[in-house]
Short mmCIF file of C-alpha atoms in Angstrom, two decimals:
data_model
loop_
_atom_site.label_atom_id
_atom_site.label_comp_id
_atom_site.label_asym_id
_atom_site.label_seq_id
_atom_site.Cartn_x
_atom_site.Cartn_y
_atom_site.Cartn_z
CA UNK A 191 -18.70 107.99 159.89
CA UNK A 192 -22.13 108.35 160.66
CA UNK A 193 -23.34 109.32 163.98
CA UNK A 194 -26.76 109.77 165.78
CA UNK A 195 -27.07 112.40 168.25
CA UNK A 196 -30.01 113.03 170.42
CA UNK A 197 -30.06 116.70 172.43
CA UNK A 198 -33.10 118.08 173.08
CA UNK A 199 -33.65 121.48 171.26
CA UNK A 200 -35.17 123.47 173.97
CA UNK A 201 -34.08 123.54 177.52
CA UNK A 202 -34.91 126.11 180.46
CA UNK A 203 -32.10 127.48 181.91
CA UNK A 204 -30.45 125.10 184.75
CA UNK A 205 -32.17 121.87 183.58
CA UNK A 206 -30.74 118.76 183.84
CA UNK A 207 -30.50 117.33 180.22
CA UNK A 208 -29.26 113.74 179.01
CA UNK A 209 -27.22 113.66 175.97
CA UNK A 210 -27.04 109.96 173.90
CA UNK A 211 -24.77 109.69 171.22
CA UNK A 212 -24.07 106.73 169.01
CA UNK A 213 -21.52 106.51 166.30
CA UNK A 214 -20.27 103.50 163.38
CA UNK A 215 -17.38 101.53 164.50
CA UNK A 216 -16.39 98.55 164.40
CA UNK A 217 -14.51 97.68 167.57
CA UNK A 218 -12.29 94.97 166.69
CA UNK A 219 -11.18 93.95 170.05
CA UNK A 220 -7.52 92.88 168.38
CA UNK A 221 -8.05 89.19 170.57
CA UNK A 222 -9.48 87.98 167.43
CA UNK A 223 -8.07 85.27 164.90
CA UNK A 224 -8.98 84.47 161.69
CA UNK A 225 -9.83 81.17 160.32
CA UNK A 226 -5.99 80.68 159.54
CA UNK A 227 -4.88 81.98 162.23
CA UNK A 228 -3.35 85.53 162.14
CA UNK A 229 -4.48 87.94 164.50
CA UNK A 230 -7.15 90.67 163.31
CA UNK A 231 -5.76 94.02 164.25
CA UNK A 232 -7.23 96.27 167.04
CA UNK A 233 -9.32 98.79 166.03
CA UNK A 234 -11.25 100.43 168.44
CA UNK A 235 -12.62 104.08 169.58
CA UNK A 236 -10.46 104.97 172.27
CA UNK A 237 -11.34 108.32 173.39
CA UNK A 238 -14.53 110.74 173.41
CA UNK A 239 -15.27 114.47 173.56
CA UNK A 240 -17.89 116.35 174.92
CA UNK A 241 -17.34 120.44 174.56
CA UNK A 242 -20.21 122.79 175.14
CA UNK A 243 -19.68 125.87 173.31
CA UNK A 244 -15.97 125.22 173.72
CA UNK A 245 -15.90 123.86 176.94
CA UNK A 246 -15.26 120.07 178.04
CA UNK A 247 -17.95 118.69 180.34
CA UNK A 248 -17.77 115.01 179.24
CA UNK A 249 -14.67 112.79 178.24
CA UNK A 250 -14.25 108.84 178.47
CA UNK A 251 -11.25 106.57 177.22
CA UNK A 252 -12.64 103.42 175.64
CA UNK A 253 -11.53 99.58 175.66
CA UNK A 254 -11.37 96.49 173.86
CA UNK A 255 -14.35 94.96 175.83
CA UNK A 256 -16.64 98.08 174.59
CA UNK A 257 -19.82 96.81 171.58
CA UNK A 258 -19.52 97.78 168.31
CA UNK A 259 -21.22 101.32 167.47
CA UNK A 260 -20.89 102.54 170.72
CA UNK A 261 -23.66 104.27 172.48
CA UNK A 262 -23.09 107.13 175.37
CA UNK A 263 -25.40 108.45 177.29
CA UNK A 264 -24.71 111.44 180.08
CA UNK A 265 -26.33 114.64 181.56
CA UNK A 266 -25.60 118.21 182.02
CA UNK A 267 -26.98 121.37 183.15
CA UNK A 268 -28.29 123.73 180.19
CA UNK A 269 -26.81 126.94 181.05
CA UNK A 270 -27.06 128.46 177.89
CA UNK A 271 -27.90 128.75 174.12
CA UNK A 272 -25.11 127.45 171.89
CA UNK A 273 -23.32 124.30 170.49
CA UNK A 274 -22.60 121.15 171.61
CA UNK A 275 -19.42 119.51 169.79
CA UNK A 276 -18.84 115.72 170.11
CA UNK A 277 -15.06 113.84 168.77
CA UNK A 278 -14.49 110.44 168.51
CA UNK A 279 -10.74 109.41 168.33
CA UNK A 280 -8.96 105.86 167.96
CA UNK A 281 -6.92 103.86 166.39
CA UNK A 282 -5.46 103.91 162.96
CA UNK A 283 -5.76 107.71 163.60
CA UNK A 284 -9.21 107.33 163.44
CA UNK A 285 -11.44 110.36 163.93
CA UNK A 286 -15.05 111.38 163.45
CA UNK A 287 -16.74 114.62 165.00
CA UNK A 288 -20.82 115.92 165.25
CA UNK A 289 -22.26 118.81 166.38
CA UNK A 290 -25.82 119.40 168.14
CA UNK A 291 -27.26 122.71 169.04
CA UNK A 292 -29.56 123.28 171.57
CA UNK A 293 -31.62 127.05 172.44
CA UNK A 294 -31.83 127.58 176.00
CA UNK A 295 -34.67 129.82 177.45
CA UNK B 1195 -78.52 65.81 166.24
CA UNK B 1196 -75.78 67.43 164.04
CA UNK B 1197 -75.93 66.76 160.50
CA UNK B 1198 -72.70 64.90 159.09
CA UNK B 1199 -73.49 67.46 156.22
CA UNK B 1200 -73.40 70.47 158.35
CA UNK B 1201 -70.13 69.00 160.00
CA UNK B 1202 -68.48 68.54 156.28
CA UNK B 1203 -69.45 71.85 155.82
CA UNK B 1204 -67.73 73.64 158.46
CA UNK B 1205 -64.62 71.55 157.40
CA UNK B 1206 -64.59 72.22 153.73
CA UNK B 1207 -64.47 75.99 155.03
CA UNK B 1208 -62.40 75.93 157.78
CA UNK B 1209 -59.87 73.30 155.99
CA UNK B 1210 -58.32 74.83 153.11
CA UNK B 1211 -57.72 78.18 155.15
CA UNK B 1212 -55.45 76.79 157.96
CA UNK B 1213 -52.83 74.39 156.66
CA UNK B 1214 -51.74 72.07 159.63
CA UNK B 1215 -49.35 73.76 161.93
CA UNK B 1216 -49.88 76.96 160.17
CA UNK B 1217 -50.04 80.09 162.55
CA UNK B 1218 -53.63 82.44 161.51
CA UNK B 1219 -53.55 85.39 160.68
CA UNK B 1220 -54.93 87.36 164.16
CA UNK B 1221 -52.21 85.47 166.06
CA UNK B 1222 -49.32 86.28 164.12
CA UNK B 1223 -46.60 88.33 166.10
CA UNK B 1224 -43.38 90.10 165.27
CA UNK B 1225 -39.96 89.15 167.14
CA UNK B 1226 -40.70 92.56 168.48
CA UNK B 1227 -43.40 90.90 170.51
CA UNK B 1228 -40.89 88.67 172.24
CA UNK B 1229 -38.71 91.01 173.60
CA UNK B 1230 -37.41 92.52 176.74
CA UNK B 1231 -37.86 96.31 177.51
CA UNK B 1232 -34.81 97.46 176.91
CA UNK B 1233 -34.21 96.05 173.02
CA UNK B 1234 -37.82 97.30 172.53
CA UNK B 1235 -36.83 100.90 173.66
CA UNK B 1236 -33.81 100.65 171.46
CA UNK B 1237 -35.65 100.34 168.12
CA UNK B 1238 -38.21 102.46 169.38
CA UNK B 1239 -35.81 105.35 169.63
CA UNK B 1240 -34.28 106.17 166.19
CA UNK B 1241 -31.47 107.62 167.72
CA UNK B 1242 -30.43 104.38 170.61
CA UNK B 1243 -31.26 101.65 167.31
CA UNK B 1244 -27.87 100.96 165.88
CA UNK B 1245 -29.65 100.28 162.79
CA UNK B 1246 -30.58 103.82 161.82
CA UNK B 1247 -26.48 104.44 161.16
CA UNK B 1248 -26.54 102.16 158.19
CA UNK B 1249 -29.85 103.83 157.05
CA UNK B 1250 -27.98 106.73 157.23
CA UNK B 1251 -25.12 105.23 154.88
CA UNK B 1252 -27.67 103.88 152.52
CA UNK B 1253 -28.95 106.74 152.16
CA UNK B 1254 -26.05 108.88 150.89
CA UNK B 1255 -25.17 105.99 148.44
CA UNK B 1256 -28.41 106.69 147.20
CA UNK B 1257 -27.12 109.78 146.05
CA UNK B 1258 -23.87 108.89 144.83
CA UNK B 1259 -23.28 108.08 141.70
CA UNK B 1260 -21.09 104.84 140.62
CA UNK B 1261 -20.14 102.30 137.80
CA UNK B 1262 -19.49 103.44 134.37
CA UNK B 1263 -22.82 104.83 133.61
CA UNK B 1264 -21.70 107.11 136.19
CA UNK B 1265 -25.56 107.11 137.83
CA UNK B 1266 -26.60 107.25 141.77
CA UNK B 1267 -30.03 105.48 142.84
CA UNK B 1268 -31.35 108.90 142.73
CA UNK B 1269 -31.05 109.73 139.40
CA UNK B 1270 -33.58 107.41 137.76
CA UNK B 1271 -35.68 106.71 141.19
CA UNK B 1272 -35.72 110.37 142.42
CA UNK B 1273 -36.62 110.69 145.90
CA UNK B 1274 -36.46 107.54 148.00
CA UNK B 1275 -39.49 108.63 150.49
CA UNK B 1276 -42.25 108.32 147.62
CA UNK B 1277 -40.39 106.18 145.03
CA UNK B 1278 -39.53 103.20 147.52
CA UNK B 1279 -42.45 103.47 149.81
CA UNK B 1280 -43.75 100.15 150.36
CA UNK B 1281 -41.40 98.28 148.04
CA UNK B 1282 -39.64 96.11 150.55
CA UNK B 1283 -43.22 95.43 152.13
CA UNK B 1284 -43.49 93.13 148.41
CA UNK B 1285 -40.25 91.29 148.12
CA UNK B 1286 -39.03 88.87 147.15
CA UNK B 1287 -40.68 90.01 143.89
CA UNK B 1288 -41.04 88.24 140.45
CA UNK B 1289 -38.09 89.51 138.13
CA UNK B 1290 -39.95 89.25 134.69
CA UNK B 1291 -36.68 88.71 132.19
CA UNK B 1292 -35.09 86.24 134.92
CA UNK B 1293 -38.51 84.20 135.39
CA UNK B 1294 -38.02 83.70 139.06
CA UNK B 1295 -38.47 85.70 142.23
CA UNK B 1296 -35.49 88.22 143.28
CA UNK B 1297 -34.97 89.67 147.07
CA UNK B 1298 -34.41 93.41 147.55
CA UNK B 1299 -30.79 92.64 148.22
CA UNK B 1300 -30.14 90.70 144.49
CA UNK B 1301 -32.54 93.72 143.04
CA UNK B 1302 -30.08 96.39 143.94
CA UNK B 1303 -27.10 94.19 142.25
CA UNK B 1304 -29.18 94.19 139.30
CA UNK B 1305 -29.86 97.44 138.98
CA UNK B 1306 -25.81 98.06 139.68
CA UNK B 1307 -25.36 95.73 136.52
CA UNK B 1308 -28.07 96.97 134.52
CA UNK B 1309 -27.93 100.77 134.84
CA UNK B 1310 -25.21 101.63 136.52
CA UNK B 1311 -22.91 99.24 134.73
CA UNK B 1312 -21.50 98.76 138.60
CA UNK B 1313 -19.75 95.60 140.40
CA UNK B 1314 -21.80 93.57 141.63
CA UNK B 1315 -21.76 94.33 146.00
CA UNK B 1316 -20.99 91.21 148.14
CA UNK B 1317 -23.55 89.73 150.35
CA UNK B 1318 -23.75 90.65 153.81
CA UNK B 1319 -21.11 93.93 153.04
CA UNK B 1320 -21.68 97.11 154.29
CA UNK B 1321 -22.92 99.20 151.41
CA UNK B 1322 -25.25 96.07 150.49
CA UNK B 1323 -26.79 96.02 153.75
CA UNK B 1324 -26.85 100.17 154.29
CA UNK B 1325 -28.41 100.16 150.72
CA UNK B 1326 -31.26 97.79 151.65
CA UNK B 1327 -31.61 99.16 155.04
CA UNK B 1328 -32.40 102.54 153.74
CA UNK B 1329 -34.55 101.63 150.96
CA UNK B 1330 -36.37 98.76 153.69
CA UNK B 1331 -36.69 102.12 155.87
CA UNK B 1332 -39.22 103.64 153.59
CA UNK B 1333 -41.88 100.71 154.13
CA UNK B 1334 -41.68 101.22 158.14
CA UNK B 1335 -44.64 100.90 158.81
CA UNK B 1336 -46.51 99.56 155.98
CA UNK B 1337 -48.32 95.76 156.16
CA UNK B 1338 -46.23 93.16 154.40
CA UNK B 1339 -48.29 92.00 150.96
CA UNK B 1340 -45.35 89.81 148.97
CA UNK B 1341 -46.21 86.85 148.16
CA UNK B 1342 -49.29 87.95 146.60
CA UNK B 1343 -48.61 88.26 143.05
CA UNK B 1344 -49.85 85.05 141.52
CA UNK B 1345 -46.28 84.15 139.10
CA UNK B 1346 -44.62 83.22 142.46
CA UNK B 1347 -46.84 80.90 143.63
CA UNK B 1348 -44.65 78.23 142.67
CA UNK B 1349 -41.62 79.50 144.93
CA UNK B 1350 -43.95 80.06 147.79
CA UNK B 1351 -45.12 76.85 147.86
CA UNK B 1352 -41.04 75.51 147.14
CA UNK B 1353 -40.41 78.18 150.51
CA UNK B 1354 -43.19 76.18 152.48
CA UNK B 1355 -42.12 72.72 151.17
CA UNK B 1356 -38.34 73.32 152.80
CA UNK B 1357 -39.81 75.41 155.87
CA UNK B 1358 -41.46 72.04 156.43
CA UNK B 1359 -38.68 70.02 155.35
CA UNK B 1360 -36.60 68.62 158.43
CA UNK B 1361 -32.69 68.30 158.39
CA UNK B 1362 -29.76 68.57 159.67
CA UNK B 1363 -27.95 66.00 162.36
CA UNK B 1364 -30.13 67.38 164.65
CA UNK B 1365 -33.53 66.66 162.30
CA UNK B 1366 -35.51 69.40 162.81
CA UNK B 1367 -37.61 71.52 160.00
CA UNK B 1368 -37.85 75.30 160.66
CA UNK B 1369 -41.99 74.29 161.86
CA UNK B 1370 -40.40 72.49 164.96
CA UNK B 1371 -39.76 75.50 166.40
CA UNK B 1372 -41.26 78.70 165.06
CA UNK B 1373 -45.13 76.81 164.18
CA UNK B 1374 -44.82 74.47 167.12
CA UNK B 1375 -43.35 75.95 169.95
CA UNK B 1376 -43.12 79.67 169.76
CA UNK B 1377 -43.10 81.51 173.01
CA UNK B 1378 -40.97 78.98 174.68
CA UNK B 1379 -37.87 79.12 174.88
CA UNK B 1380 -34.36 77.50 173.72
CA UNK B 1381 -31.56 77.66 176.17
CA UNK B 1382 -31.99 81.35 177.97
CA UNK B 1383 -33.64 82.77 174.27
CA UNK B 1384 -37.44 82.93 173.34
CA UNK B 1385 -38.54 81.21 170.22
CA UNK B 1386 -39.79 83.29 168.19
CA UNK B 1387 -42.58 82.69 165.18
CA UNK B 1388 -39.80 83.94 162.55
CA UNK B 1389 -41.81 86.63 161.10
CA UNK B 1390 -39.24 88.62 158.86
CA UNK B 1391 -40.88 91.78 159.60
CA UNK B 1392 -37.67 94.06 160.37
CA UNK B 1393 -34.46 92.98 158.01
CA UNK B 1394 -32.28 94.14 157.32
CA UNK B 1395 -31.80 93.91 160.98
CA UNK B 1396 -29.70 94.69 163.83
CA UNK B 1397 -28.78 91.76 166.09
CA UNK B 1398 -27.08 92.86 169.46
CA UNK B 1399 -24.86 89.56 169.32
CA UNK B 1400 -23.70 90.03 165.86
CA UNK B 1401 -23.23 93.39 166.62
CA UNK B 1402 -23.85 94.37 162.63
CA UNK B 1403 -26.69 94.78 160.26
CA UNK B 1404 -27.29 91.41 159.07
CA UNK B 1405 -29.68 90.21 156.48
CA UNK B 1406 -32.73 87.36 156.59
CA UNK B 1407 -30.37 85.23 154.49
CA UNK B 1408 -27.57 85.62 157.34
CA UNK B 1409 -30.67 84.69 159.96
CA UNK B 1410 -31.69 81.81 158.08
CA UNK B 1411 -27.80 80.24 157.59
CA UNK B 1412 -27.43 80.49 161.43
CA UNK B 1413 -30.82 78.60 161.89
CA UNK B 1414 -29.33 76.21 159.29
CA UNK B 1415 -25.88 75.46 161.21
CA UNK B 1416 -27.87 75.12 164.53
CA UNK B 1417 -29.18 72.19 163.63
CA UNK B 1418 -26.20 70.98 161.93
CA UNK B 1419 -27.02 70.92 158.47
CA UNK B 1420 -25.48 72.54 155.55
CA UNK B 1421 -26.91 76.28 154.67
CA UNK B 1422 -27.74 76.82 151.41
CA UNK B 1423 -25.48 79.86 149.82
CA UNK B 1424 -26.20 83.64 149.89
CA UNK B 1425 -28.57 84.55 146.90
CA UNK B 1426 -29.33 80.29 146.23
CA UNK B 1427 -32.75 79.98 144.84
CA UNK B 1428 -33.45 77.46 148.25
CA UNK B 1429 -33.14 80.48 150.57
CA UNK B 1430 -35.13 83.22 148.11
CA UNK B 1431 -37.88 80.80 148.09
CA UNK B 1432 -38.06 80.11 151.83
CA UNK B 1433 -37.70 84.32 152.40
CA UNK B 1434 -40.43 84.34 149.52
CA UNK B 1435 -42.56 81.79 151.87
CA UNK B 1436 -41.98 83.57 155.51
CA UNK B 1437 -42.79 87.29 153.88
CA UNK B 1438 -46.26 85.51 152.14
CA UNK B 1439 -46.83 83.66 156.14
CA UNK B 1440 -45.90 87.50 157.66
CA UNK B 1441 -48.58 88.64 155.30
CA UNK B 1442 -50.51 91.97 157.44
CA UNK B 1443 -47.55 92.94 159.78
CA UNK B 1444 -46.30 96.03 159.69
CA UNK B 1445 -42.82 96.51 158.53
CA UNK B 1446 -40.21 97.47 161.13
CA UNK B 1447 -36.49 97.95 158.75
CA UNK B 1448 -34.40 98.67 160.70
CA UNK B 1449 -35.08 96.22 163.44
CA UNK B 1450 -33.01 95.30 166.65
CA UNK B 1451 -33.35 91.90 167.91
CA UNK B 1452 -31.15 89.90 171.24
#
């Protein structure tokens, strides 16, 4: 699916940068009914990955409550050049991964 | 003493002009105008405006090929940046074999029938609305001019005659609000002057890309009357008439509006 991912290309080292991500889904809570009256199946996002070059430094379960095309927004400390690598699991064995990378000076 | 001449003057150039209730041109604003911070900053930033992932689906079924002429979009319109420029800045446009104004959305269908031998792509579904938003994306920017071509007169003036028209349980014509009493508001939400300058759109409480015809059907129900169907000539004619009354704003595909 298609994702937008803003990281900024240049950092100096030990900055404080904010990553925003925001990625198609359709978040169908799974509360919903249909006209006739059978339940519309969950299907939601229900985890995220943030690994800079390899490690984790950002992770968050989602929920039925959560928007459509969720948006994420978080900061870290450039500490060096490489690759930023973002997964998006959930249900239905949904999945969807991007990848940002960023020169640090 | 002024002259009852001079007076009939001014009138005769002033009159014809400014219809009555009719918003001029130097005051006309987009819905971007009546916004809070925060929705502005998300379709400010291409990569916080939710729209911008269905421009990014339109765009690769631009290059895909389909239907059993086995063509993509790209294939006889090449490039999408220079070919669609300023396209969706002129539509509703008049369809010369049909005799009668088509929107963007029924101009992609046609060129599914017609050259890519295709199905026809339902109204308000995703590829419709990624296809439109991407080619809609190439006018960003660019002042809206449809309405100007002199065979659709007709349907501009049919546009203006049910824009005026009032109906409904609740009686109201789509003037009441967006002619009359723009920059009020209705319950907690601002009225705005329904200038379709950003469609297809993003609306945070549909949560989806939605098209003008979408917009106008919820307008419809909310004062209880029946909306006209997706693609009827009623609602082509009254897009036809808001594009030709947005006439000079800039475009803004893929917008984000409350």
């Amino acid at each position: 699916m298609a994702a937008l991912i803003n990281v900024p290309s240049k950092a100096r080292r030990g900055e404080i940068i904010e990553i925003r991500t925001l990625t198609s889904h359709i978040m169908e809570t799974g509360f919903r009914h249909t006209a006739d009256g059978t339940l519309v199946p969950r299907d939601i996002i229900t985890g995220f990955v943030c690994r800079y070059n390899g490690a984790e430094i950002f992770r968050a379960d989602l929920f039925p409550a959560i928007a459509a095309n969720p948006y994420l927004s978080f900061f870290t400390v450039a500490k060096e050049s490489g690759k930023f690598e973002f997964e998006w699991i959930g249900d239905n064995g949904y999945s969807s991964t991007a990848s940002a990378s960023i020169t640090v000076g | 003493m002024i002259s009852w001449r001079a007076i009939a003057a001014i009138l005769l150039v002033t009159g014809p002009a400014l219809l009555a209730g009719e918003i001029p041109p130097d005051a006309r604003r987009s819905g971007y105008a009546f916004m809070g911070p925060d929705t502005r900053a998300m379709q400010d930033d291409d990569t916080a405006n939710p729209g911008m992932l269905f421009v990014l689906d339109g765009e690769q079924l631009w290059k895909k090929t389909t239907g059993a002429a086995d063509k993509a979009c790209a294939d006889c319109h090449g490039d999408a940046r220079s070919s669609m420029k300023g396209i969706a800045a002129r539509y509703p446009a008049f369809d010369k074999a049909l005799g009668r104004p088509v929107t963007l959305d029924q101009r992609i269908n046609l060129c599914r029938a017609d050259h890519q031998q295709a199905t026809p792509l339902p109204y308000e579904s995703r590829d419709l609305l990624a296809l439109s938003a991407f080619v809609g994306h190439q006018s960003r920017g660019i002042p809206i001019t449809a309405g100007d071509d002199p065979q659709v007169k007709p349907f501009v003036d049919q546009g203006r005659a049910l824009f005026m028209q009032r109906e409904g349980q609740l009686n109201l014509a789509c003037t009441n609000c967006h002619d009359d009493n723009f920059g009020k508001r209705l319950a907690g939400a601002p009225i705005t002057q329904g200038q379709p300058t950003g469609y297809p759109l993003y609306r945070l409480e549909w949560q989806t890309l939605g098209s003008i015809e979408r917009r106008l059907r919820s307008c419809m129900t909310g004062v209880r009357a029946q909306a006209y169907d997706y693609g009827s000539p009623e609602l082509v004619a009254l897009q036809l008439y808001l594009m030709s009354r947005a006439r000079g704003l800039p475009m803004e595909t893929p917008a984000v509006r409350p």
